[in-house]
Tab-separated table of C-alpha atoms and ligand atoms in Angstrom:
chain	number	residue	atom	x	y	z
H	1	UNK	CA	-33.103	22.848	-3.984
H	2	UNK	CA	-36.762	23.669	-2.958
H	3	UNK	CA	-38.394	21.394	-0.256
H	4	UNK	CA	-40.427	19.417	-2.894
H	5	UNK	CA	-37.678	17.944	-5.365
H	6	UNK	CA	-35.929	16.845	-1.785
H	7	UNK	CA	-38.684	15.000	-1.054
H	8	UNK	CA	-38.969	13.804	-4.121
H	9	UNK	CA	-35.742	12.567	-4.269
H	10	UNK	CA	-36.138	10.568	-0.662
H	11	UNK	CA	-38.899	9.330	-2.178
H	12	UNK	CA	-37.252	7.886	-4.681
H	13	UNK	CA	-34.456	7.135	-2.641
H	14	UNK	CA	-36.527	4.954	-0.419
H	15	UNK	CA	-38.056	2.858	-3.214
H	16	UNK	CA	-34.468	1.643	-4.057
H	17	UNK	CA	-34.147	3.893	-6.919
H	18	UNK	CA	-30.055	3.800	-7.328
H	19	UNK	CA	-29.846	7.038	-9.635
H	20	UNK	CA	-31.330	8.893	-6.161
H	21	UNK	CA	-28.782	7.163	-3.978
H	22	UNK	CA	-26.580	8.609	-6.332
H	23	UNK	CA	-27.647	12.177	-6.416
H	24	UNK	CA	-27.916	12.122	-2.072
H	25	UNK	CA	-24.517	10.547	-1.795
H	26	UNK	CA	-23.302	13.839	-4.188
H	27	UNK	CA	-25.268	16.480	-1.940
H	28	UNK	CA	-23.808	14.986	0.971
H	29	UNK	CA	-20.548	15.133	-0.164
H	30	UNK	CA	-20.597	18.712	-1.865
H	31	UNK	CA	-22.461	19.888	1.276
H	32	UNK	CA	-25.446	21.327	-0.782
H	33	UNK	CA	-28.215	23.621	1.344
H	34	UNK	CA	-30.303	20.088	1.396
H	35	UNK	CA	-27.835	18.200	2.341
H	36	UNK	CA	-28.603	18.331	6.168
H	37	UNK	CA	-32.273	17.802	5.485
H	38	UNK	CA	-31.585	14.436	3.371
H	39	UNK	CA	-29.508	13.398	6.042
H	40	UNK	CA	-32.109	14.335	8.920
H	41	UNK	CA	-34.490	11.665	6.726
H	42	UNK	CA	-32.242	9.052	6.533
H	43	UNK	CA	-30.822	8.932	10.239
H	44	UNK	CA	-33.646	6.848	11.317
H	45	UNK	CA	-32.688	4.032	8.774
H	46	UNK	CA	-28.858	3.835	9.519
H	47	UNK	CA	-27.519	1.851	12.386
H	48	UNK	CA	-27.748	-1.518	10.785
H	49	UNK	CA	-24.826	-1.983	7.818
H	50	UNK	CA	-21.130	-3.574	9.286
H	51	UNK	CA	-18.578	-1.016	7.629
H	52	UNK	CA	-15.023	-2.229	7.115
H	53	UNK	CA	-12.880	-0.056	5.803
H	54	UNK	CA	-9.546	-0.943	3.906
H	55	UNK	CA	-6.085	0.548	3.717
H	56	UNK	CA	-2.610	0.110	3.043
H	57	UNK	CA	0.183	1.154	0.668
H	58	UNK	CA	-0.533	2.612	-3.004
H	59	UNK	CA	-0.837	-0.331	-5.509
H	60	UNK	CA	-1.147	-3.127	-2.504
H	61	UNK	CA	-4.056	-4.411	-3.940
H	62	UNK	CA	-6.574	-3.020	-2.138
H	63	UNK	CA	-8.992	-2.667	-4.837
H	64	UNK	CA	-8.570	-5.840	-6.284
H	65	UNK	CA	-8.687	-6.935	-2.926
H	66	UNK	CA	-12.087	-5.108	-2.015
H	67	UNK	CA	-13.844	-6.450	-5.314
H	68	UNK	CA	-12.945	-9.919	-4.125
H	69	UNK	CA	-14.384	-9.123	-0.619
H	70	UNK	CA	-17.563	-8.043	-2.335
H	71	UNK	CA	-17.718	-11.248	-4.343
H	72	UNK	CA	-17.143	-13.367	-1.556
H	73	UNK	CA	-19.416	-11.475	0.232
H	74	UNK	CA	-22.363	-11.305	-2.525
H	75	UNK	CA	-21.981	-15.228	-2.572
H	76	UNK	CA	-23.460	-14.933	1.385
H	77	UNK	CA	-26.347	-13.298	-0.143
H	78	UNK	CA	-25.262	-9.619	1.842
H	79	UNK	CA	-25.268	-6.712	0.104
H	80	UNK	CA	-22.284	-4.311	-0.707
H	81	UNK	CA	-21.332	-0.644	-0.620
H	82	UNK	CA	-18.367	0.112	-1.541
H	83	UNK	CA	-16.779	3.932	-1.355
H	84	UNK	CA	-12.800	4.538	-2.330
H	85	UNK	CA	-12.115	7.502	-0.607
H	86	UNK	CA	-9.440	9.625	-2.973
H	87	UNK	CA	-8.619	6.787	-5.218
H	88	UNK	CA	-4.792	7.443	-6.729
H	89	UNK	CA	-6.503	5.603	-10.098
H	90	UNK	CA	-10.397	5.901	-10.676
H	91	UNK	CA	-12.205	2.781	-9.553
H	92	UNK	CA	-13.913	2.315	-12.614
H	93	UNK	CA	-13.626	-0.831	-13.313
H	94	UNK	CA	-10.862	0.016	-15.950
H	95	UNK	CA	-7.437	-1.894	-15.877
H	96	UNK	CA	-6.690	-0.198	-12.544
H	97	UNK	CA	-8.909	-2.974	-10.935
H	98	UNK	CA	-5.842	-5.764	-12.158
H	99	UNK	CA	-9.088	-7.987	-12.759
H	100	UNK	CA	-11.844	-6.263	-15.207
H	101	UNK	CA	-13.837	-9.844	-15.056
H	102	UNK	CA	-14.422	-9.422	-11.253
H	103	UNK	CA	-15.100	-5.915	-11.460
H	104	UNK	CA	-17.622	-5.591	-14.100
H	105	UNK	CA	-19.151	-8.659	-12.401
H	106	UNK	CA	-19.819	-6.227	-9.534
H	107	UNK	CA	-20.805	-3.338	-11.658
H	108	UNK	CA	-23.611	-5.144	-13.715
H	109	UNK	CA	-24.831	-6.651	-9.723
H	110	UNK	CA	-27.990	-4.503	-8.316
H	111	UNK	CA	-26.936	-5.827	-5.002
H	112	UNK	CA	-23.002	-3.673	-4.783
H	113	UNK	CA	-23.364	0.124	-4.884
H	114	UNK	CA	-20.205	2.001	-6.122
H	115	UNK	CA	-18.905	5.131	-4.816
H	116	UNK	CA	-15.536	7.291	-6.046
H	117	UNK	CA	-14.911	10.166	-3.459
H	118	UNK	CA	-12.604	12.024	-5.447
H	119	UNK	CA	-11.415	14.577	-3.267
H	120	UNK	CA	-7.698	16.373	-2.224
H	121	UNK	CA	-7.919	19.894	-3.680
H	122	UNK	CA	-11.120	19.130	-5.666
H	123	UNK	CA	-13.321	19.949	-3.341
H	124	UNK	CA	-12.088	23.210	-1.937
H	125	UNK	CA	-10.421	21.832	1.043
H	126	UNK	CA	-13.761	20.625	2.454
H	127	UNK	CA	-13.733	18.017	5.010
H	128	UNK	CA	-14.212	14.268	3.656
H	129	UNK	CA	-17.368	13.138	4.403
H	130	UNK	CA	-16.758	9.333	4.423
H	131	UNK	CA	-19.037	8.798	7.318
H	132	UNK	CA	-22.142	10.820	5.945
H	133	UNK	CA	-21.933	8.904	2.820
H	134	UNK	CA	-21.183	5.729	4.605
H	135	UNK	CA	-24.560	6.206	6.493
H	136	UNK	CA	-26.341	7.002	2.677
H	137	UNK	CA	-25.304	3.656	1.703
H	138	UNK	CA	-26.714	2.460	4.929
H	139	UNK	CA	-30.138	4.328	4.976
H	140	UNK	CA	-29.982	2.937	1.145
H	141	UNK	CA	-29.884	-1.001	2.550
H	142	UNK	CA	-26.443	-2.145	1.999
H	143	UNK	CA	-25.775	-4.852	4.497
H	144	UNK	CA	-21.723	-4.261	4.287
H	145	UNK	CA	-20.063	-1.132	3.310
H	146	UNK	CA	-16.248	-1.543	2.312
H	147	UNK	CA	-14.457	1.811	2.353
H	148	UNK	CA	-10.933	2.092	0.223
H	149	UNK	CA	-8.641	4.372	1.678
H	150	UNK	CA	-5.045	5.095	0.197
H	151	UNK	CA	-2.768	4.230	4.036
H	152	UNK	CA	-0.612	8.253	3.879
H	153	UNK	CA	-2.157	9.662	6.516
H	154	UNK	CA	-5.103	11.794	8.885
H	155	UNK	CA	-7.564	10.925	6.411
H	156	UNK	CA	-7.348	6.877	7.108
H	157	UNK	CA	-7.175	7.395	11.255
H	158	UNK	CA	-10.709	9.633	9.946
H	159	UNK	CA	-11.510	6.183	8.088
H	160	UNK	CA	-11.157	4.466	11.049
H	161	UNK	CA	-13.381	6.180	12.827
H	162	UNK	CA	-15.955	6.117	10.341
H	163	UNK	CA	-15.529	2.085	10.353
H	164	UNK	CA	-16.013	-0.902	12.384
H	165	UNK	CA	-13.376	-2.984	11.405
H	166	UNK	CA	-9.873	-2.370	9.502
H	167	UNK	CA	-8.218	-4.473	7.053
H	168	UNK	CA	-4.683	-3.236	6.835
H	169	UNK	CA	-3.225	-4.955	3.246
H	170	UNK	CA	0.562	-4.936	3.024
H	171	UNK	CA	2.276	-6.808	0.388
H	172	UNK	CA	5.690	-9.410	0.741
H	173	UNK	CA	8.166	-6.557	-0.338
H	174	UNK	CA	6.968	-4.117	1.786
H	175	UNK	CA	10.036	-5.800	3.518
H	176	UNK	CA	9.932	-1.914	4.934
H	177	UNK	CA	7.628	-3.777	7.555
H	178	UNK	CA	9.426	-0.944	9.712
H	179	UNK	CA	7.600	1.883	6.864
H	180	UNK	CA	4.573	0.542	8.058
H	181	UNK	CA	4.907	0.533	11.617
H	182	UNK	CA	6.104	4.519	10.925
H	183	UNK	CA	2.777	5.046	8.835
H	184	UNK	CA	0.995	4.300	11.724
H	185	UNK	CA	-0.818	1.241	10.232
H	186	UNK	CA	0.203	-1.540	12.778
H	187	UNK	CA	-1.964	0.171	15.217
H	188	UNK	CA	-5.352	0.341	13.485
H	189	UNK	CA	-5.660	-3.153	11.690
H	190	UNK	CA	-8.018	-5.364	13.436
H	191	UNK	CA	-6.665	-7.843	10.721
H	192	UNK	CA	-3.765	-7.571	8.104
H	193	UNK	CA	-3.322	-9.365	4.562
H	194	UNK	CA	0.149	-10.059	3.179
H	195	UNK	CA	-1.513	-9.608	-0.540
H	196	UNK	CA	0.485	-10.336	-3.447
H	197	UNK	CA	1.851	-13.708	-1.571
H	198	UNK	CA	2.341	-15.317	-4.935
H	199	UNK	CA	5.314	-13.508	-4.182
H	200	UNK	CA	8.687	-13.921	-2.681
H	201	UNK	CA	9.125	-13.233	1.113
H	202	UNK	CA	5.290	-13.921	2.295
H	203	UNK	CA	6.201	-16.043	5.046
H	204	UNK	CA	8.605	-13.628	6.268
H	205	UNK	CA	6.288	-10.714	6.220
H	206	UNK	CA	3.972	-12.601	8.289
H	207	UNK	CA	6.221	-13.020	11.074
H	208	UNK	CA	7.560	-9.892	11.157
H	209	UNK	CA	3.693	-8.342	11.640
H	210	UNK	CA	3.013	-11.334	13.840
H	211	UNK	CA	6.523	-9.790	16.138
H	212	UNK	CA	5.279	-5.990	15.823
H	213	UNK	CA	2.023	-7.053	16.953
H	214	UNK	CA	2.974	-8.219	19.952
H	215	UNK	CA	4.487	-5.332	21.063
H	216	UNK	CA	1.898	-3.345	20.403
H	217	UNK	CA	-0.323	-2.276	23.047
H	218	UNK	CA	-3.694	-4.267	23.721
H	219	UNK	CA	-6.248	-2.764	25.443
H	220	UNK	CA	-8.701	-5.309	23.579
H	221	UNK	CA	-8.974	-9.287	23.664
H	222	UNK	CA	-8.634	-9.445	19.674
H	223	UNK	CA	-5.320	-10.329	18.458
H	224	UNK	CA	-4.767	-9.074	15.266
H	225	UNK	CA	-4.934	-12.553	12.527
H	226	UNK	CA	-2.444	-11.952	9.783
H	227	UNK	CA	-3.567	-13.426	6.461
H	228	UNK	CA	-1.695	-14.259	3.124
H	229	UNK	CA	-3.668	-13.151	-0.073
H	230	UNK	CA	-3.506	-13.406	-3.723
H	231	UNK	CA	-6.302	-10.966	-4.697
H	232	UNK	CA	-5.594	-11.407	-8.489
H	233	UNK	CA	-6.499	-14.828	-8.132
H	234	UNK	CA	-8.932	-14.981	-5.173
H	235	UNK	CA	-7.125	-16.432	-2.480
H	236	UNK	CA	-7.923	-16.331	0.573
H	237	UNK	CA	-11.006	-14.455	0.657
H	238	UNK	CA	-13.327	-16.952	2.127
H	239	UNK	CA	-10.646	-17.048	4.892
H	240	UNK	CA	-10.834	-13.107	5.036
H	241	UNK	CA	-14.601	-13.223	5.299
H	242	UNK	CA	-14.458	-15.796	7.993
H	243	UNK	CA	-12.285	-13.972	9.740
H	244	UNK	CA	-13.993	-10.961	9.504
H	245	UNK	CA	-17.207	-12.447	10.572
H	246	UNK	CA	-14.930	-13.195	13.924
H	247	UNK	CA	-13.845	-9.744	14.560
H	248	UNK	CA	-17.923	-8.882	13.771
H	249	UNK	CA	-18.757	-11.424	16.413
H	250	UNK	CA	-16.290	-10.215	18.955
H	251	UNK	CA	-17.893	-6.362	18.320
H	252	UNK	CA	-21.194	-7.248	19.321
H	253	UNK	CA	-20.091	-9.508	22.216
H	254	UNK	CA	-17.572	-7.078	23.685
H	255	UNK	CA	-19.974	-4.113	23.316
H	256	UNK	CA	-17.543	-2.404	21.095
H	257	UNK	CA	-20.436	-2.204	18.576
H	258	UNK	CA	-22.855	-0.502	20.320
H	259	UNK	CA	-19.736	1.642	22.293
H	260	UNK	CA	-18.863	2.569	18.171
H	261	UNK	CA	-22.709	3.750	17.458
H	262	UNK	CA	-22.747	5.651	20.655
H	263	UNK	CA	-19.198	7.190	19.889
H	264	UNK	CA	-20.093	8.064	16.575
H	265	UNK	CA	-23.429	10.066	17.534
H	266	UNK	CA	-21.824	11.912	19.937
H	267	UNK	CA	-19.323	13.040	17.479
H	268	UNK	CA	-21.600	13.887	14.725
H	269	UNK	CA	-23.832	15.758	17.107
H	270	UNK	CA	-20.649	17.328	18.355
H	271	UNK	CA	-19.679	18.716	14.804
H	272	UNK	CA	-22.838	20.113	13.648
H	273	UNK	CA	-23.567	21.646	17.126
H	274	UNK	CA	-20.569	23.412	17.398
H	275	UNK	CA	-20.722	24.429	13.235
H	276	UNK	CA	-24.472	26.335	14.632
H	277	UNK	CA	-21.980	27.954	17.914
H	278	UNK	CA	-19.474	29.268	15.526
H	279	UNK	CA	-22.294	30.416	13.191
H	280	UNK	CA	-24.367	31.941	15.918
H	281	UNK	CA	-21.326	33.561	17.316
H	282	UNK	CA	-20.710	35.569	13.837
H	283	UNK	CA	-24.170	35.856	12.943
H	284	UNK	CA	-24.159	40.001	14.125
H	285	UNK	CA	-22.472	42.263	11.783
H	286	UNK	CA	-21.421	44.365	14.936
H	287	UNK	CA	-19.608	41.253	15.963
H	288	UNK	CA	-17.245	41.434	12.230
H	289	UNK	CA	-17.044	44.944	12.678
H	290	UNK	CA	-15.751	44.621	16.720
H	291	UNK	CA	-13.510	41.872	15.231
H	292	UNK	CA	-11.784	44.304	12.740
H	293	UNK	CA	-11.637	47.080	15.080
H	294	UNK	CA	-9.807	44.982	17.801
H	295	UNK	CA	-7.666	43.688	15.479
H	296	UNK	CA	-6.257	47.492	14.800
H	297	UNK	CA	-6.269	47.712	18.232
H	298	UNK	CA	-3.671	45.087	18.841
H	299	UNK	CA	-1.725	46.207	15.658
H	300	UNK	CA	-0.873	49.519	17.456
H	301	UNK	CA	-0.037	48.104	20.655
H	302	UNK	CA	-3.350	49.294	22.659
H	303	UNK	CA	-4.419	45.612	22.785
H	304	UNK	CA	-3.603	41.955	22.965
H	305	UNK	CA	-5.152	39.034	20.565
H	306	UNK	CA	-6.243	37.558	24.615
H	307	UNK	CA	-8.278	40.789	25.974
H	308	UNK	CA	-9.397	41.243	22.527
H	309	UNK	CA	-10.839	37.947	22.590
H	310	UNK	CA	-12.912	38.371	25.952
H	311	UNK	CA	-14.297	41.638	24.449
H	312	UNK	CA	-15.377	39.696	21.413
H	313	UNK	CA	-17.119	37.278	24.021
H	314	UNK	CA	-18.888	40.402	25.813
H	315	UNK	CA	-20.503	41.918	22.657
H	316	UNK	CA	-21.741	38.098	21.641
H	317	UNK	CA	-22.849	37.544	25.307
H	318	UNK	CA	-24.655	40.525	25.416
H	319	UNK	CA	-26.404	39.831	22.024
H	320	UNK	CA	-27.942	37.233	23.012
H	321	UNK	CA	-29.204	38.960	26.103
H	322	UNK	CA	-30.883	41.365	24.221
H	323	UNK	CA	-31.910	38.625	21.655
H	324	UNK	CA	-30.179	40.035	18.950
H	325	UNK	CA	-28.725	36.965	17.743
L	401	LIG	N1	0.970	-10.605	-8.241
L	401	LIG	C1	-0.096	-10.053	-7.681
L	401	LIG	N2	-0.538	-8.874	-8.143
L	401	LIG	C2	-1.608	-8.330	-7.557
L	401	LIG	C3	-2.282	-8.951	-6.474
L	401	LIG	N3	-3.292	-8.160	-6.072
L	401	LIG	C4	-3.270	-7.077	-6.867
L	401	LIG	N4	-2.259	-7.175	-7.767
L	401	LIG	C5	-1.903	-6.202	-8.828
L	401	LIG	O1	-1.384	-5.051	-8.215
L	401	LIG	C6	-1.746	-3.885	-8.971
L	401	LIG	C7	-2.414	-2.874	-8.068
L	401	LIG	O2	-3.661	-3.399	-7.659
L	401	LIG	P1	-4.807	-2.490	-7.074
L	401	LIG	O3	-5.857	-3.409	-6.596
L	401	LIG	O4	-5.182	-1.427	-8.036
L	401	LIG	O5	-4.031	-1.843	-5.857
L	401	LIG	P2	-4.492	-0.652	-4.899
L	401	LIG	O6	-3.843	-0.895	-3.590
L	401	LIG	O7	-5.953	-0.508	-4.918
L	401	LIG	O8	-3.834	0.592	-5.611
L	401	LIG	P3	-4.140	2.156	-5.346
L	401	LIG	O9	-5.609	2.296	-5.079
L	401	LIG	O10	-3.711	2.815	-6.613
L	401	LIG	O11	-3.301	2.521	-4.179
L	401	LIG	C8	-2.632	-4.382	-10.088
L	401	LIG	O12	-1.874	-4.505	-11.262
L	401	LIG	C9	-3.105	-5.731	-9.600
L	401	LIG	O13	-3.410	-6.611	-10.657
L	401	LIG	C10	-1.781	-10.224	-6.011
L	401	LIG	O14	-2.282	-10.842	-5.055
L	401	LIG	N5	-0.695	-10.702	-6.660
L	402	LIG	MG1	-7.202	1.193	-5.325
């Protein structure tokens, strides 16, 4: 993409125009050539949206759950982003929502921005980059950014570092309580919902996360609150968004906001600058062609993977002696 359409499309992106958030949000997550120039122009407006992201078991609710956040939410006059990161069923507003009235409520609203990242095996293995488009959204003026995440694995504990508060949503009988504790989520809710309480067995499931969390391990003044939710029907959100207005509180008084920003530079800066290392390193041809050689070497026994990667080190060392790379 030549240097004038990008422009272009910050332009745009800068008067509000939501096709351009669109199109950024896209480069960022294909990581297209421009992508680390639209990202360059944006930095200086990120920094400012509260990002909560929200997990739990497949079909817990979260979605109906999220799109009764962003109601409650919209009703405070804030802004929404919201991003489901490898949805199992397209957030489209289609029946997978389990309320279409809510949903298309927040897809006619100029005030909610909707992302899918649609990702395992589409993309080519590529990293997710829930964070970069988490800081589009942002740059873009979204005052709270919900991110969806499916609770199976790496990719939330990535989620959760991309966030600044988790809501982990369990429903009554999940009475495999112990299923979550295994899938890791008792350690990164900052608050849990018991959804689907128009169930049997809430009560139950709230004291057995109220037990768990007392054994887990605090290094932090916030006790987990443990709410009961009927997302279908609404309840409980105010609650959640009071609550979550607490935890937002006790982030900016603790420091653990500003500790989060800092955190999250240094890892971004991390990443790229060690993407240029690895690039610099390979950059020579002589330094592919040493590689193969070596690696001949050590198939016949004249070398080891270990020496062979010192002398990989010398030729790149000595390239940028001479300022060949
Ligand atoms: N009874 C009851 N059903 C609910 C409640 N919340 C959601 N559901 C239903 O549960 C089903 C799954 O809801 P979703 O919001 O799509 O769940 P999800 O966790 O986003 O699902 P995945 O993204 O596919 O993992 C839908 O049929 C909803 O209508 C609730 O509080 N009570
Ligand atoms: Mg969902």
């Amino acid at each position: 993409v030549s240097e004038s359409t990008t422009s272009e499309l910050l332009e745009q992106f800068r008067r509000g125009d939501r096709r351009a958030c669109g199109r950024v949000m896209s480069a960022v997550e294909a990581e297209t050539d421009d992508a680390g120039r639209l990202l360059d122009a944006l930095f200086p407006l990120t920094g400012r949206a509260w990002r909560i992201g929200v997990t739990g078991p497949p079909g817990a609710g979260k979605s109906t759950l999220v799109a009764g956040l962003a109601g409650a939410f919209r009703r405070t006059q804030r802004t929404v982003g919201i991003v489901a990161v490898d949805p199992t069923s397209p957030f489209t507003g289609g029946a997978v929502l389990g309320d279409r009235v809510r949903m298309t409520e927040l897809f006619t609203d100029s005030g909610v921005f909707i992302r899918s990242m649609a990702t395992r095996g589409s993309m080519g293995g590529l990293a997710v980059r829930t964070r970069e488009v988490c800081d589009v959204l942002d740059a873009f003026g979204q005052d709270i950014i919900i991110v969806e995440t499916v609770g199976v694995g790496q990719m939330e504990l990535d989620v959760v570092d991309a966030v600044h508060s988790t809501v982990v949503v369990l429903v009554p009988e999940s009475g495999d309580a112990i299923q979550t504790l295994k899938a890791g989520l008792m350690e990164i809710g900052d608050l849990f919902c018991v959804n689907k309480s128009d169930r049997e067995g809430a009560d139950r499931m709230v004291m057995e996360i109220e037990g768990m969390l007392e054994l887990r391990p605090r290094s932090d003044p916030w006790v987990p609150p443990v709410l009961k939710t009927v997302a279908t029907a609404g309840a409980g959100m105010e609650e959640l968004v009071r609550v979550l207005g607490s935890h937002y509180e006790h982030l900016v008084k603790s420091q653990r906001m500003l500790e989060r920003r800092i955190q999250s530079i240094r890892q971004e800066m991390r990443r790229l600058f060690d993407e240029r290392v690895i690039q610099l390193a390979w950059a020579s041809d002589d330094v592919s062609l040493l590689f193969d050689g070596l690696c001949q070497e050590v198939m016949a026994g004249r070398s080891t993977p270990y020496r062979a990667a010192e002398r990989l080190m010398e030729q790149i060392r000595g390239a940028i002696s001479k300022g060949v790379i």
